[in-house]
Structure formats: C-alpha cells, structure tokens
Tab-separated table of C-alpha atoms and ligand atoms in Angstrom:
chain	number	residue	atom	x	y	z
A	1	UNK	CA	136.080	83.822	172.689
A	2	UNK	CA	135.928	84.752	169.039
A	3	UNK	CA	137.244	82.162	166.602
A	4	UNK	CA	139.701	83.511	164.066
A	5	UNK	CA	141.386	81.617	161.231
A	6	UNK	CA	144.678	79.832	161.948
A	7	UNK	CA	146.788	81.173	159.093
A	8	UNK	CA	149.068	78.131	158.925
A	9	UNK	CA	146.210	75.632	158.726
A	10	UNK	CA	147.050	74.286	155.264
A	11	UNK	CA	150.775	74.125	156.063
A	12	UNK	CA	150.162	72.276	159.312
A	13	UNK	CA	147.865	69.878	157.514
A	14	UNK	CA	150.440	69.259	154.786
A	15	UNK	CA	153.102	68.565	157.452
A	16	UNK	CA	150.877	65.990	159.142
A	17	UNK	CA	149.966	64.357	155.851
A	18	UNK	CA	153.619	64.398	154.707
A	19	UNK	CA	152.441	66.311	151.664
A	20	UNK	CA	155.834	67.687	150.665
A	21	UNK	CA	154.613	68.738	147.259
A	22	UNK	CA	152.061	71.091	148.801
A	23	UNK	CA	154.750	72.467	151.120
A	24	UNK	CA	157.115	72.990	148.206
A	25	UNK	CA	154.519	74.985	146.255
A	26	UNK	CA	153.784	77.138	149.294
A	27	UNK	CA	157.497	77.773	149.881
A	28	UNK	CA	158.051	78.574	146.201
A	29	UNK	CA	155.414	81.308	146.482
A	30	UNK	CA	157.817	83.353	148.587
A	31	UNK	CA	161.048	81.995	147.110
A	32	UNK	CA	160.153	82.864	143.518
A	33	UNK	CA	161.464	79.713	141.873
A	34	UNK	CA	161.712	75.979	142.398
A	35	UNK	CA	165.177	74.689	143.215
A	36	UNK	CA	166.971	71.882	145.010
A	37	UNK	CA	167.900	74.138	147.918
A	38	UNK	CA	164.298	75.150	148.527
A	39	UNK	CA	163.226	71.502	148.340
A	40	UNK	CA	165.966	70.561	150.826
A	41	UNK	CA	164.679	73.256	153.165
A	42	UNK	CA	161.143	71.899	152.873
A	43	UNK	CA	162.334	68.365	153.679
A	44	UNK	CA	164.399	69.639	156.634
A	45	UNK	CA	161.591	71.875	157.886
A	46	UNK	CA	159.031	69.092	157.847
A	47	UNK	CA	161.320	66.789	159.811
A	48	UNK	CA	162.094	69.531	162.369
A	49	UNK	CA	158.448	70.331	162.999
A	50	UNK	CA	157.394	66.705	163.286
A	51	UNK	CA	160.267	65.901	165.691
A	52	UNK	CA	159.424	68.797	167.963
A	53	UNK	CA	155.707	68.057	167.767
A	54	UNK	CA	154.708	71.693	168.151
A	55	UNK	CA	153.212	74.138	165.743
A	56	UNK	CA	154.480	77.661	165.292
A	57	UNK	CA	152.392	80.710	165.971
A	58	UNK	CA	155.207	83.191	165.437
A	59	UNK	CA	155.360	84.210	169.094
A	60	UNK	CA	158.911	83.037	169.720
A	61	UNK	CA	158.277	79.864	171.709
A	62	UNK	CA	159.458	77.941	168.733
A	63	UNK	CA	162.749	79.136	167.276
A	64	UNK	CA	164.862	78.061	164.352
A	65	UNK	CA	168.556	78.723	164.029
A	66	UNK	CA	169.713	78.796	160.445
A	67	UNK	CA	173.422	78.676	159.705
A	68	UNK	CA	173.134	79.931	156.158
A	69	UNK	CA	170.979	82.360	154.190
A	70	UNK	CA	170.651	80.290	151.036
A	71	UNK	CA	167.594	78.878	149.250
A	72	UNK	CA	167.053	76.161	151.861
A	73	UNK	CA	166.387	78.700	154.593
A	74	UNK	CA	163.235	79.866	152.763
A	75	UNK	CA	161.879	76.315	152.752
A	76	UNK	CA	162.627	76.011	156.453
A	77	UNK	CA	160.970	79.343	157.251
A	78	UNK	CA	157.742	78.517	155.447
A	79	UNK	CA	157.399	75.023	156.864
A	80	UNK	CA	158.422	75.801	160.454
A	81	UNK	CA	156.724	79.206	160.611
A	82	UNK	CA	159.858	80.664	162.214
A	83	UNK	CA	160.696	83.690	160.107
A	84	UNK	CA	162.872	86.725	160.009
A	85	UNK	CA	159.850	88.969	160.597
A	86	UNK	CA	158.405	87.157	163.613
A	87	UNK	CA	161.807	86.878	165.353
A	88	UNK	CA	161.491	83.111	165.264
A	89	UNK	CA	164.491	82.836	162.968
A	90	UNK	CA	168.000	83.267	164.307
A	91	UNK	CA	170.915	83.618	161.928
A	92	UNK	CA	174.174	82.113	163.182
A	93	UNK	CA	176.470	82.217	160.273
A	94	UNK	CA	178.646	79.142	160.006
A	95	UNK	CA	178.038	78.784	156.275
A	96	UNK	CA	176.672	75.256	156.721
A	97	UNK	CA	173.346	73.953	155.504
A	98	UNK	CA	172.209	73.234	159.026
A	99	UNK	CA	169.056	74.098	160.937
A	100	UNK	CA	168.205	73.759	164.595
A	101	UNK	CA	164.691	73.886	165.943
A	102	UNK	CA	164.188	74.807	169.573
A	103	UNK	CA	161.025	74.564	171.609
A	104	UNK	CA	161.846	76.836	174.551
A	105	UNK	CA	162.541	74.905	177.737
A	106	UNK	CA	161.723	71.621	176.041
A	107	UNK	CA	163.745	70.125	173.201
A	108	UNK	CA	166.072	71.048	170.385
A	109	UNK	CA	167.101	69.160	167.244
A	110	UNK	CA	169.804	70.053	164.725
A	111	UNK	CA	169.696	68.901	161.131
A	112	UNK	CA	172.764	69.055	158.928
A	113	UNK	CA	173.133	68.168	155.286
A	114	UNK	CA	175.020	64.930	154.546
A	115	UNK	CA	178.399	65.326	152.866
A	116	UNK	CA	177.248	63.068	150.019
A	117	UNK	CA	173.763	64.606	149.570
A	118	UNK	CA	174.727	66.822	146.661
A	119	UNK	CA	176.251	63.951	144.710
A	120	UNK	CA	173.328	61.685	145.620
A	121	UNK	CA	170.840	64.213	144.212
A	122	UNK	CA	172.958	64.782	141.138
A	123	UNK	CA	172.681	61.105	140.258
A	124	UNK	CA	168.891	61.303	140.717
A	125	UNK	CA	168.534	64.164	138.249
A	126	UNK	CA	171.686	64.768	136.237
A	127	UNK	CA	170.048	67.093	133.681
A	128	UNK	CA	170.247	70.015	136.084
A	129	UNK	CA	174.054	70.273	136.364
A	130	UNK	CA	174.618	71.697	132.890
A	131	UNK	CA	171.992	74.432	133.355
A	132	UNK	CA	173.414	75.287	136.760
A	133	UNK	CA	176.848	75.787	135.287
A	134	UNK	CA	175.500	78.149	132.624
A	135	UNK	CA	173.163	80.284	134.729
A	136	UNK	CA	174.636	80.308	138.229
A	137	UNK	CA	178.359	79.764	137.706
A	138	UNK	CA	178.754	81.635	134.402
A	139	UNK	CA	175.814	84.003	135.093
A	140	UNK	CA	174.243	83.627	131.656
A	141	UNK	CA	171.060	85.704	131.315
A	142	UNK	CA	170.136	84.347	127.897
A	143	UNK	CA	166.329	83.984	128.071
A	144	UNK	CA	166.060	80.431	126.750
A	145	UNK	CA	168.923	79.264	128.974
A	146	UNK	CA	167.320	80.797	132.078
A	147	UNK	CA	163.937	79.282	131.163
A	148	UNK	CA	165.527	75.856	130.744
A	149	UNK	CA	167.303	76.313	134.087
A	150	UNK	CA	163.962	76.985	135.802
A	151	UNK	CA	162.370	73.903	134.240
A	152	UNK	CA	165.251	71.697	135.373
A	153	UNK	CA	165.145	73.379	138.774
A	154	UNK	CA	161.458	72.493	139.100
A	155	UNK	CA	161.997	68.855	138.170
A	156	UNK	CA	164.996	68.506	140.435
A	157	UNK	CA	163.042	70.036	143.337
A	158	UNK	CA	160.250	67.498	142.711
A	159	UNK	CA	162.787	64.664	142.678
A	160	UNK	CA	164.427	65.986	145.850
A	161	UNK	CA	161.260	65.967	147.975
A	162	UNK	CA	160.675	62.324	147.042
A	163	UNK	CA	164.005	61.178	148.521
A	164	UNK	CA	164.185	59.669	152.003
A	165	UNK	CA	165.165	62.231	154.637
A	166	UNK	CA	168.109	60.062	155.794
A	167	UNK	CA	169.720	60.240	152.342
A	168	UNK	CA	169.897	64.018	152.564
A	169	UNK	CA	170.400	64.914	156.213
A	170	UNK	CA	171.394	63.708	159.621
A	171	UNK	CA	169.479	64.810	162.710
A	172	UNK	CA	170.535	64.921	166.329
A	173	UNK	CA	169.069	66.065	169.600
A	174	UNK	CA	171.012	69.052	170.817
A	175	UNK	CA	171.063	71.811	173.396
A	176	UNK	CA	171.279	75.545	172.868
A	177	UNK	CA	172.500	77.106	176.106
A	178	UNK	CA	172.765	80.639	174.727
A	179	UNK	CA	169.285	81.089	173.361
A	180	UNK	CA	168.262	84.734	173.089
A	181	UNK	CA	165.455	85.919	175.330
A	182	UNK	CA	162.093	86.950	173.905
A	183	UNK	CA	162.556	90.085	171.790
A	184	UNK	CA	161.900	93.152	173.871
A	185	UNK	CA	159.280	95.633	172.760
A	186	UNK	CA	161.471	98.615	171.950
A	187	UNK	CA	160.425	102.220	172.051
A	188	UNK	CA	160.289	104.074	168.782
A	189	UNK	CA	161.876	107.502	168.854
A	190	UNK	CA	162.342	110.203	166.230
A	191	UNK	CA	165.840	110.834	164.925
A	192	UNK	CA	166.649	114.474	165.676
A	193	UNK	CA	168.403	114.864	162.339
A	194	UNK	CA	166.362	113.066	159.648
A	195	UNK	CA	163.120	112.995	161.686
A	196	UNK	CA	162.508	109.352	160.751
A	197	UNK	CA	161.036	107.030	163.391
A	198	UNK	CA	163.671	104.562	164.599
A	199	UNK	CA	163.967	101.862	167.284
A	200	UNK	CA	165.566	103.436	170.325
A	201	UNK	CA	168.175	100.677	170.667
A	202	UNK	CA	169.344	101.591	167.158
A	203	UNK	CA	170.255	105.170	167.969
A	204	UNK	CA	173.182	107.000	169.513
A	205	UNK	CA	172.852	109.922	171.850
A	206	UNK	CA	174.209	113.213	170.536
A	207	UNK	CA	173.606	116.406	172.553
A	208	UNK	CA	170.933	114.563	174.553
A	209	UNK	CA	169.029	113.753	171.382
A	210	UNK	CA	168.431	110.468	169.594
A	211	UNK	CA	170.321	110.185	166.325
A	212	UNK	CA	169.852	107.210	163.997
A	213	UNK	CA	172.765	105.079	162.789
A	214	UNK	CA	172.561	106.576	159.274
A	215	UNK	CA	172.775	110.184	160.469
A	216	UNK	CA	175.523	109.409	162.990
A	217	UNK	CA	177.538	107.418	160.433
A	218	UNK	CA	177.484	104.453	162.794
A	219	UNK	CA	178.137	100.975	161.511
A	220	UNK	CA	175.028	99.471	159.903
A	221	UNK	CA	175.133	95.708	159.703
A	222	UNK	CA	173.876	94.067	156.569
A	223	UNK	CA	172.795	90.554	155.661
A	224	UNK	CA	173.095	89.987	151.924
A	225	UNK	CA	173.738	87.205	149.444
A	226	UNK	CA	177.332	86.946	150.621
A	227	UNK	CA	176.368	86.637	154.273
A	228	UNK	CA	176.730	89.117	157.150
A	229	UNK	CA	178.937	92.123	156.818
B	1	ZN	ZN1	166.478	78.858	145.093
B	2	ZN	ZN1	168.442	110.041	161.138
C-alpha cells in the first residue's frame, strides 16, 4: 500500500511531548490571534486526546461535543482533530466552557472549566484585564489600543498554557447515550428555482421538484457569535 503523509503528524507529536506552545501556535494559525480562551482550548484538547489515547483521522470515530462556540472551541478543534468540517465536532449549546470527547463504543470524558479559573488566571497575568475592558467590552478600535490588547493576549495565552490542568478544569468519565450516527452521504440535487446544487435533506418538495430552503423561504438555522438561532 502506498504511504501518504499523516497530516496531523506534528500535532500528534506535540500532544505526546506535551508541547503546548507548539499546539498554541498551530491553533492560533486558524484562530487569528492569541488569547486566553484559545489557550484554554489547547490545554483542554491535549488532556482530552491523551485521556482517550486515540488519534483523530477525521472519520467520525472520535467525536467532540462542544457546549460553546467561543475561542476555546478553536483550540479544542485543532488539538483533537474533531472539526466542524469533518463532522467530528458536535455543537450542543449549553453556553458552558465544556468539552466532551467520545471514542465510539469505548470511552467518553467531559472537561468543564473550574468556577475559579478566570480569577486564577487573572492573578497570573493582571495586565490583560484593562485591555480587555477597552477592546472587548467597550469595543474600542483605536489602533494602538487593539495592538496592545493583542500583545497582552499573547502573553496571557503563554501564561495560561503553563498552568496545571487541574487549576483550570475538572475532568470526569461520562457517557453519551444519544450520540449521532455516522453522517450519511447525502445526495446532491439541483434546486428547481435557483438551480444551485443542494443537499437533498435540505430541500422541500414543491410540485414534485426539489426546492432549496432559501427559495422556499424555509427556516435556515444559523450559528453565529451569539450562538444558535
Ligand atoms: Zn480568541
Ligand atoms: Zn433555490
């Protein structure tokens, strides 16, 4: 059999070597900035993968349930390899910073942030709080202020990955009885109105034709910065 590259080689290696800095840089490449949330996700993701002892290939044997769509979920996606695009990531919106990893038919672990984690991290790097207030709470877009915010974000992320896991999260073995089945391969059909290709299970039937949700004014669900709507 032909040997092809394993695309997660350097991530898997960093997990084994507990090289959280390497994982943080890799996660930041898709996240766009360094922040505490991303760092928390990296810490959580590394713990999840090492507990389950399996490596992800994006074929849905390994699944992650994320309960929030904030910065941390990007860290978890990169480190676990369970992503939105490979159907390995399930979004169950409770609004908690909590992640569950499931190895189908084997084991599941849920990680949840400690109630005192935020305050604990604040004491480790207090300089960040002021910047956060200006840029995130008051939405300042003043260039120097944003730049300073990013610098503090970077340093706080670096401080965060150096903290012991137990100071930030708790982890428990769990069970997920209602795990979704493997994603079905769905037929693609052509909407009879706009002529755009669309997944058949995302159409309605009008006059024995397939009509997409947009053309039929059906409800289109959206995941955005405020959650599901
Ligand atoms: Zn972020
Ligand atoms: Zn259409």
